[in-house]
Short mmCIF file of C-alpha atoms in Angstrom, two decimals:
data_model
loop_
_atom_site.label_atom_id
_atom_site.label_comp_id
_atom_site.label_asym_id
_atom_site.label_seq_id
_atom_site.Cartn_x
_atom_site.Cartn_y
_atom_site.Cartn_z
CA UNK A 9 0.00 0.00 0.00
CA UNK A 10 1.34 3.40 -1.00
CA UNK A 11 0.97 6.15 1.60
CA UNK A 12 0.57 9.66 0.18
CA UNK A 13 0.08 12.83 2.23
CA UNK A 14 -0.46 16.12 0.42
CA UNK A 15 0.75 19.14 2.37
CA UNK A 16 -1.83 21.95 2.35
CA UNK A 17 -1.29 25.68 2.65
CA UNK A 18 -4.27 28.00 2.98
CA UNK A 19 -4.86 31.70 2.38
CA UNK A 20 -7.92 33.54 3.77
CA UNK A 21 -8.38 30.51 6.02
CA UNK A 22 -11.12 31.90 8.26
CA UNK A 23 -12.26 29.58 11.04
CA UNK A 24 -11.28 26.42 9.15
CA UNK A 25 -14.24 25.07 7.18
CA UNK A 26 -12.10 24.18 4.16
CA UNK A 27 -9.31 22.91 6.42
CA UNK A 28 -11.62 20.60 8.36
CA UNK A 29 -12.97 19.22 5.09
CA UNK A 30 -9.43 18.68 3.82
CA UNK A 31 -8.36 16.92 7.03
CA UNK A 32 -11.42 14.66 6.85
CA UNK A 33 -10.81 13.68 3.21
CA UNK A 34 -9.21 10.24 2.96
CA UNK A 35 -8.76 7.61 0.28
CA UNK A 36 -8.02 4.16 1.69
CA UNK A 37 -7.99 1.00 -0.39
CA UNK A 38 -5.67 -1.91 -1.15
CA UNK A 39 -3.43 0.41 -3.21
CA UNK A 40 -3.45 3.78 -1.48
CA UNK A 41 -3.64 5.46 1.90
CA UNK A 42 -4.02 9.07 0.77
CA UNK A 43 -4.81 12.13 2.86
CA UNK A 44 -4.23 15.88 3.23
CA UNK A 45 -2.38 17.50 6.12
CA UNK A 46 -2.31 21.11 7.26
CA UNK A 47 1.13 22.76 7.17
CA UNK A 48 0.32 26.48 7.29
CA UNK A 49 -2.56 28.93 7.02
CA UNK A 50 -3.11 32.66 7.21
CA UNK A 51 -5.92 35.14 7.77
CA UNK A 52 -6.20 38.71 9.06
CA UNK A 53 -8.99 38.02 11.59
CA UNK A 54 -7.51 37.33 15.02
CA UNK A 55 -10.53 35.46 16.39
CA UNK A 56 -10.82 33.29 13.28
CA UNK A 57 -7.11 32.45 13.53
CA UNK A 58 -7.55 31.44 17.17
CA UNK A 59 -10.50 29.22 16.22
CA UNK A 60 -8.43 27.66 13.44
CA UNK A 61 -5.44 27.04 15.72
CA UNK A 62 -7.45 25.35 18.45
CA UNK A 63 -9.49 23.13 16.15
CA UNK A 64 -7.29 22.40 13.14
CA UNK A 65 -3.71 22.45 14.44
CA UNK A 66 -3.71 22.63 18.27
CA UNK A 67 -0.26 21.00 18.37
CA UNK A 68 1.19 23.49 15.89
CA UNK A 69 -0.38 26.90 16.59
CA UNK A 70 2.64 28.76 15.16
CA UNK A 71 1.70 27.49 11.69
CA UNK A 72 -1.23 29.93 11.57
CA UNK A 73 -0.05 33.43 10.66
CA UNK A 74 -2.46 36.23 11.58
CA UNK A 75 -1.60 38.95 9.09
CA UNK A 76 -3.12 41.21 6.44
CA UNK A 77 -2.25 39.37 3.24
CA UNK A 78 -1.02 42.62 1.72
CA UNK A 79 1.84 42.55 4.25
CA UNK A 80 2.33 38.77 4.16
CA UNK A 81 5.71 37.23 3.33
CA UNK A 82 5.40 34.12 1.17
CA UNK A 83 9.04 33.41 1.99
CA UNK A 84 8.01 33.10 5.65
CA UNK A 85 5.32 30.58 4.73
CA UNK A 86 7.79 28.65 2.58
CA UNK A 87 10.16 28.46 5.55
CA UNK A 88 7.45 26.72 7.57
CA UNK A 89 6.95 24.05 4.93
CA UNK A 90 6.71 23.53 1.18
CA UNK A 91 3.20 22.71 -0.02
CA UNK A 92 1.64 20.28 -2.47
CA UNK A 93 -1.77 21.97 -2.52
CA UNK A 94 -3.16 25.46 -1.96
CA UNK A 95 -6.65 26.38 -0.83
CA UNK A 96 -8.09 29.87 -0.75
CA UNK A 97 -11.62 31.15 -0.31
CA UNK A 98 -10.79 34.69 -1.36
CA UNK A 99 -12.97 37.47 0.15
CA UNK A 100 -16.41 37.55 -1.43
CA UNK A 101 -17.74 40.93 -0.26
CA UNK A 102 -17.47 42.63 -3.65
CA UNK A 103 -18.86 39.64 -5.57
CA UNK A 104 -21.93 38.96 -3.41
CA UNK A 105 -25.36 39.57 -4.90
CA UNK A 106 -26.10 41.53 -1.70
CA UNK A 107 -24.38 44.90 -1.46
CA UNK A 108 -22.76 47.29 -3.90
CA UNK A 109 -21.34 44.52 -6.12
CA UNK A 110 -18.17 46.40 -7.05
CA UNK A 111 -16.58 43.16 -8.19
CA UNK A 112 -12.97 43.03 -9.24
CA UNK A 113 -12.59 46.79 -8.82
CA UNK A 114 -13.82 46.92 -5.24
CA UNK A 115 -11.86 46.90 -2.00
CA UNK A 116 -11.86 43.12 -1.65
CA UNK A 117 -12.23 42.01 -5.28
CA UNK A 118 -8.53 42.37 -6.18
CA UNK A 119 -7.49 40.14 -3.26
CA UNK A 120 -7.90 37.05 -5.47
CA UNK A 121 -4.60 38.15 -7.03
CA UNK A 122 -2.77 37.00 -3.91
CA UNK A 123 -4.00 33.51 -4.69
CA UNK A 124 -2.54 33.85 -8.19
CA UNK A 125 0.72 35.22 -6.75
CA UNK A 126 0.88 32.28 -4.33
CA UNK A 127 0.40 29.82 -7.20
CA UNK A 128 3.25 31.54 -9.06
CA UNK A 129 5.45 31.43 -5.98
CA UNK A 130 4.75 27.92 -4.66
CA UNK A 131 3.69 26.21 -7.93
CA UNK A 132 1.74 23.52 -6.01
CA UNK A 133 0.46 20.36 -7.66
CA UNK A 134 -3.13 21.50 -7.23
CA UNK A 135 -5.33 24.23 -5.81
CA UNK A 136 -8.91 24.78 -4.69
CA UNK A 137 -10.45 28.27 -4.77
CA UNK A 138 -13.93 29.16 -3.51
CA UNK A 139 -16.24 32.15 -3.84
CA UNK A 140 -19.89 33.16 -3.98
CA UNK A 141 -22.12 32.43 -6.97
CA UNK A 142 -22.22 36.17 -7.76
CA UNK A 143 -18.61 35.95 -8.90
CA UNK A 144 -19.79 34.53 -12.24
CA UNK A 145 -21.72 37.68 -13.15
CA UNK A 146 -19.58 40.31 -11.49
CA UNK A 147 -18.51 43.22 -13.73
CA UNK A 148 -20.84 41.86 -16.43
CA UNK A 149 -18.98 38.55 -16.34
CA UNK A 150 -15.59 40.08 -17.11
CA UNK A 151 -14.21 39.59 -13.60
CA UNK A 152 -14.78 35.85 -13.75
CA UNK A 153 -13.09 35.63 -17.15
CA UNK A 154 -10.04 37.47 -15.80
CA UNK A 155 -9.82 35.33 -12.67
CA UNK A 156 -10.12 32.04 -14.56
CA UNK A 157 -7.53 33.09 -17.09
CA UNK A 158 -5.03 34.16 -14.43
CA UNK A 159 -5.54 30.96 -12.43
CA UNK A 160 -5.10 28.85 -15.55
CA UNK A 161 -1.81 30.56 -16.44
CA UNK A 162 -0.34 30.73 -12.92
CA UNK A 163 2.77 28.75 -12.08
CA UNK A 164 3.50 26.07 -14.66
CA UNK A 165 -0.14 26.22 -15.80
CA UNK A 166 -3.25 24.46 -14.51
CA UNK A 167 -6.13 22.46 -15.93
CA UNK A 168 -9.05 24.13 -14.17
CA UNK A 169 -12.58 22.93 -13.47
CA UNK A 170 -14.95 25.61 -12.16
CA UNK A 171 -18.40 24.56 -10.99
CA UNK A 172 -21.36 26.17 -9.24
CA UNK A 173 -22.21 23.75 -6.42
CA UNK A 174 -25.63 23.65 -4.79
CA UNK A 175 -24.63 22.22 -1.45
CA UNK A 176 -28.14 21.13 -0.49
CA UNK A 177 -27.84 18.57 -3.32
CA UNK A 178 -24.80 17.09 -1.55
CA UNK A 179 -26.44 16.32 1.78
CA UNK A 180 -25.83 19.74 3.35
CA UNK A 181 -28.87 21.07 5.29
CA UNK A 182 -28.60 24.52 3.73
CA UNK A 183 -29.33 26.10 0.34
CA UNK A 184 -25.83 27.45 -0.12
CA UNK A 185 -24.57 27.97 -3.68
CA UNK A 186 -20.87 28.51 -4.19
CA UNK A 187 -18.38 28.46 -7.06
CA UNK A 188 -15.43 26.16 -6.47
CA UNK A 189 -12.53 26.18 -8.91
CA UNK A 190 -10.21 23.17 -8.79
CA UNK A 191 -6.91 23.31 -10.66
CA UNK A 192 -4.41 20.50 -11.26
CA UNK A 193 -0.98 21.35 -12.60
CA UNK A 194 -0.78 20.50 -16.29
CA UNK A 195 2.38 18.41 -16.09
CA UNK A 196 0.52 15.91 -13.87
CA UNK A 197 -1.82 15.14 -16.78
CA UNK A 198 -4.87 14.74 -14.53
CA UNK A 199 -8.33 16.27 -14.83
CA UNK A 200 -10.66 16.98 -11.93
CA UNK A 201 -14.24 15.90 -12.46
CA UNK A 202 -17.13 17.37 -10.50
CA UNK A 203 -18.48 14.82 -7.98
CA UNK A 204 -22.05 13.77 -8.67
CA UNK A 205 -24.76 14.64 -6.13
CA UNK A 206 -26.51 11.35 -6.91
CA UNK A 207 -25.11 9.47 -3.86
CA UNK A 208 -26.74 12.09 -1.59
CA UNK A 209 -30.22 12.19 -3.12
CA UNK A 210 -31.83 10.31 -0.21
CA UNK A 211 -30.11 12.24 2.56
CA UNK A 212 -32.47 14.13 4.86
CA UNK A 213 -31.31 17.73 4.50
CA UNK A 214 -34.09 19.29 6.58
CA UNK A 215 -32.95 21.96 9.02
CA UNK A 216 -35.04 20.32 11.75
CA UNK A 217 -32.95 17.15 11.55
CA UNK A 218 -29.71 19.11 11.49
CA UNK A 219 -30.59 21.15 14.56
CA UNK A 220 -32.55 18.63 16.62
CA UNK A 221 -30.96 15.24 15.86
CA UNK A 222 -29.21 14.84 18.20
CA UNK A 223 -30.43 17.60 20.51
CA UNK A 224 -27.93 20.32 21.36
CA UNK A 225 -27.12 20.35 25.09
CA UNK A 226 -28.38 23.54 26.72
CA UNK A 227 -24.89 24.57 27.85
CA UNK A 228 -23.02 23.58 24.71
CA UNK A 229 -20.27 25.89 23.47
CA UNK A 230 -21.45 28.78 21.27
CA UNK A 231 -25.07 28.08 22.17
CA UNK A 232 -25.91 31.40 23.83
CA UNK A 233 -29.47 32.55 23.17
CA UNK A 234 -30.14 36.09 21.98
CA UNK A 235 -32.42 38.18 24.15
CA UNK A 236 -35.05 39.25 21.64
CA UNK A 237 -36.89 42.55 22.07
CA UNK A 238 -40.62 42.40 22.72
CA UNK A 239 -41.31 43.99 19.34
CA UNK A 240 -39.39 41.26 17.53
CA UNK A 241 -41.14 38.55 19.54
CA UNK A 242 -44.55 40.01 18.69
CA UNK A 243 -43.60 40.32 15.01
CA UNK A 244 -42.40 36.72 14.84
CA UNK A 245 -45.72 35.49 16.21
CA UNK A 246 -47.30 36.44 12.89
CA UNK A 247 -44.62 34.90 10.67
CA UNK A 248 -45.16 31.28 9.69
CA UNK A 249 -42.37 28.80 8.79
CA UNK A 250 -40.87 29.80 5.44
CA UNK A 251 -42.34 33.33 5.56
CA UNK A 252 -40.51 36.60 6.09
CA UNK A 253 -41.41 40.07 7.34
CA UNK A 254 -42.76 41.08 3.91
CA UNK A 255 -44.70 37.95 2.93
CA UNK A 256 -46.43 37.38 6.28
CA UNK A 257 -49.65 39.09 7.35
CA UNK A 258 -48.37 41.34 10.10
CA UNK A 259 -50.34 44.10 11.88
CA UNK A 260 -49.48 47.59 10.67
CA UNK A 261 -47.80 48.63 13.91
CA UNK A 262 -45.38 45.68 13.66
CA UNK A 263 -44.52 46.03 9.98
CA UNK A 264 -41.08 47.20 8.90
CA UNK A 265 -40.81 50.70 7.48
CA UNK A 266 -38.69 49.79 4.46
CA UNK A 267 -38.65 51.51 1.10
CA UNK A 268 -37.23 50.08 -2.11
CA UNK A 269 -35.82 46.55 -2.25
CA UNK A 270 -37.17 44.17 0.35
CA UNK A 271 -34.66 41.43 1.17
CA UNK A 272 -36.44 38.10 1.45
CA UNK A 273 -34.36 36.91 4.41
CA UNK A 274 -35.47 39.68 6.79
CA UNK A 275 -37.06 38.00 9.82
CA UNK A 276 -37.47 34.86 7.75
CA UNK A 277 -38.37 31.73 9.66
CA UNK A 278 -36.86 28.42 8.65
CA UNK A 279 -39.11 25.79 7.12
CA UNK A 280 -38.30 22.73 9.26
CA UNK A 281 -39.00 20.33 6.38
CA UNK A 282 -36.48 21.97 4.03
CA UNK A 283 -32.81 22.95 4.05
CA UNK A 284 -32.07 26.27 5.71
CA UNK A 285 -31.62 29.32 3.57
CA UNK A 286 -28.07 30.65 3.30
CA UNK A 287 -26.33 31.34 6.61
CA UNK A 288 -24.54 34.68 6.34
CA UNK A 289 -21.75 36.19 8.40
CA UNK A 290 -23.00 39.74 8.66
CA UNK A 291 -26.10 41.88 8.52
CA UNK A 292 -28.26 43.87 10.89
CA UNK A 293 -31.51 43.12 12.65
CA UNK A 294 -33.68 40.52 11.00
CA UNK A 295 -30.85 38.68 9.23
CA UNK A 296 -29.85 36.27 12.00
CA UNK A 297 -32.00 33.32 10.77
CA UNK A 298 -35.13 32.56 12.78
CA UNK A 299 -36.41 29.36 14.33
CA UNK A 300 -39.48 27.80 12.75
CA UNK A 301 -41.53 27.62 15.97
CA UNK A 302 -39.72 29.48 18.73
CA UNK A 303 -39.83 33.27 18.60
CA UNK A 304 -36.10 33.84 18.41
CA UNK A 305 -33.07 33.87 16.16
CA UNK A 306 -30.83 30.82 15.99
CA UNK A 307 -27.86 30.42 18.29
CA UNK A 308 -24.39 30.24 16.82
CA UNK A 309 -24.24 26.52 17.59
CA UNK A 310 -27.43 25.98 15.61
CA UNK A 311 -25.95 27.96 12.72
CA UNK A 312 -22.81 25.84 12.99
CA UNK A 313 -24.96 22.69 12.75
CA UNK A 314 -26.47 24.00 9.50
CA UNK A 315 -22.91 24.60 8.26
CA UNK A 316 -22.04 20.96 9.23
CA UNK A 317 -19.46 21.88 11.87
CA UNK A 318 -19.36 19.17 14.56
CA UNK A 319 -20.37 20.17 18.08
CA UNK A 320 -16.80 19.69 19.33
CA UNK A 321 -15.60 22.41 16.95
CA UNK A 322 -15.43 25.41 19.27
CA UNK A 323 -15.43 28.98 17.94
CA UNK A 324 -13.53 31.72 19.75
CA UNK A 325 -14.21 35.44 19.95
CA UNK A 326 -17.23 37.64 20.61
CA UNK A 327 -20.73 36.44 19.76
CA UNK A 328 -20.80 38.58 16.60
CA UNK A 329 -17.32 37.44 15.62
CA UNK A 330 -18.41 33.82 15.95
CA UNK A 331 -21.47 34.53 13.83
CA UNK A 332 -19.19 35.98 11.15
CA UNK A 333 -16.78 33.05 11.31
CA UNK A 334 -19.60 30.55 10.86
CA UNK A 335 -21.34 32.45 8.08
CA UNK A 336 -18.15 33.01 6.07
CA UNK A 337 -17.04 29.38 6.21
CA UNK A 338 -17.31 26.64 3.62
CA UNK A 339 -19.39 23.77 5.07
CA UNK A 340 -16.75 21.21 6.09
CA UNK A 341 -18.82 18.27 4.86
CA UNK A 342 -19.13 19.87 1.41
CA UNK A 343 -15.40 20.60 1.35
CA UNK A 344 -14.67 16.99 2.25
CA UNK A 345 -16.70 15.76 -0.73
CA UNK A 346 -14.78 17.98 -3.14
CA UNK A 347 -11.39 17.13 -1.63
CA UNK A 348 -12.16 13.41 -1.82
CA UNK A 349 -13.01 13.83 -5.50
CA UNK A 350 -9.73 15.70 -5.99
CA UNK A 351 -7.72 12.93 -4.32
CA UNK A 352 -9.52 10.35 -6.46
CA UNK A 353 -8.70 12.37 -9.58
CA UNK A 354 -5.02 12.52 -8.64
CA UNK A 355 -4.95 8.75 -8.03
CA UNK A 356 -6.96 7.84 -11.16
CA UNK A 357 -9.71 6.32 -9.02
CA UNK A 358 -13.14 6.30 -10.65
CA UNK A 359 -16.07 7.97 -8.90
CA UNK A 360 -19.54 9.23 -9.96
CA UNK A 361 -19.17 12.60 -11.65
CA UNK A 362 -21.16 15.13 -13.65
CA UNK A 363 -20.19 17.72 -16.29
CA UNK A 364 -19.19 21.12 -14.99
CA UNK A 365 -21.99 23.68 -15.29
CA UNK A 366 -19.44 26.42 -16.05
CA UNK A 367 -17.63 26.35 -19.36
CA UNK A 368 -13.96 27.26 -19.00
CA UNK A 369 -12.76 27.56 -22.57
CA UNK A 370 -9.06 27.45 -23.45
CA UNK A 371 -8.83 31.18 -24.04
CA UNK A 372 -11.44 33.39 -22.51
CA UNK A 373 -9.85 36.47 -23.99
CA UNK A 374 -10.17 35.62 -27.69
CA UNK A 375 -11.52 38.71 -29.43
CA UNK A 376 -11.48 40.74 -26.22
CA UNK A 377 -8.64 42.78 -24.80
CA UNK A 378 -8.51 43.58 -21.10
CA UNK A 379 -6.14 46.17 -19.69
CA UNK A 380 -5.29 47.22 -16.17
CA UNK A 381 -5.48 50.98 -15.65
CA UNK A 382 -2.84 51.84 -13.06
CA UNK A 383 -4.19 55.35 -12.55
CA UNK A 384 -7.50 54.18 -11.12
CA UNK A 385 -6.66 50.54 -10.33
CA UNK A 386 -9.46 49.11 -12.47
CA UNK A 387 -9.73 46.60 -15.31
CA UNK A 388 -11.14 47.94 -18.56
CA UNK A 389 -12.14 46.44 -21.91
#
């Protein structure tokens, strides 16, 4: 039996959703014992780094570098350990369908370039990049073209497979749709194929099962209940499972005074028979996800359940920081599925797969010329 361990480095690591999925991925048969091990990670959020250290690498806390990536030394990371794989869920703020949608020209949009720079510097055998579904349409689709092209041409060149995953189709109790781009270095002559959701079609993905089976102990970590105001409690009494503050029949005095766009997740109750709607990491009143029968928002531990974090995964920091860490994470169970498919691809092991739903042609720039304007820091056609 051949033992193979791929050393993983991670940028924008957050609390460790991708890392936990990578650590859980494992191929074991009569030929191979193949796994992924953490060697270093970095993020700018101190609380997220502490969560990562204590859950992912408690015996090697120094391997997590808390630093703004714009001041990060790749040489320092290289001195910790060389890597075989790189993972990065680059900041999604500017690509989200909620917000100003500045895309590649926003504050956070250009940060994907540090992933490209890391691929050029480390030239790992493979990479996995993750972002929100809005990335595909950002800047009228041009941002996605640019990102794919730069990832493809980084290092010694990569065969890339982008795909928009609907995690609820993979046994995750949450309607969370994310783009994951997997790249395998061209000289390895391997192609990643998108794992099929077929094996998970009979999995109960209801939020009731995720939250209640097994029950969460009252004094579990990160299970503090929010003290709801009386107005919110009264409002929730009129909202049925699956309804929100704008679709429910609420008395005039309890209605929200909102003009313009009405976000469907405001004071929205979960439907216990269905997957949860997307757990987010930020947002004001009414965005905290609401229980289907109790007149309250979910606790952080309940949100973590919907994100498939195990109960022994403890989050550190303030209550709002923990909420952010959970909402920004990749569901570990979903990450494990993708990483297992990646390992199988590298080992030429067959598994059920489907065609990618995103076409990544050989040259996305044919007939179109993109330039970077240094005076304003924006890409232009």
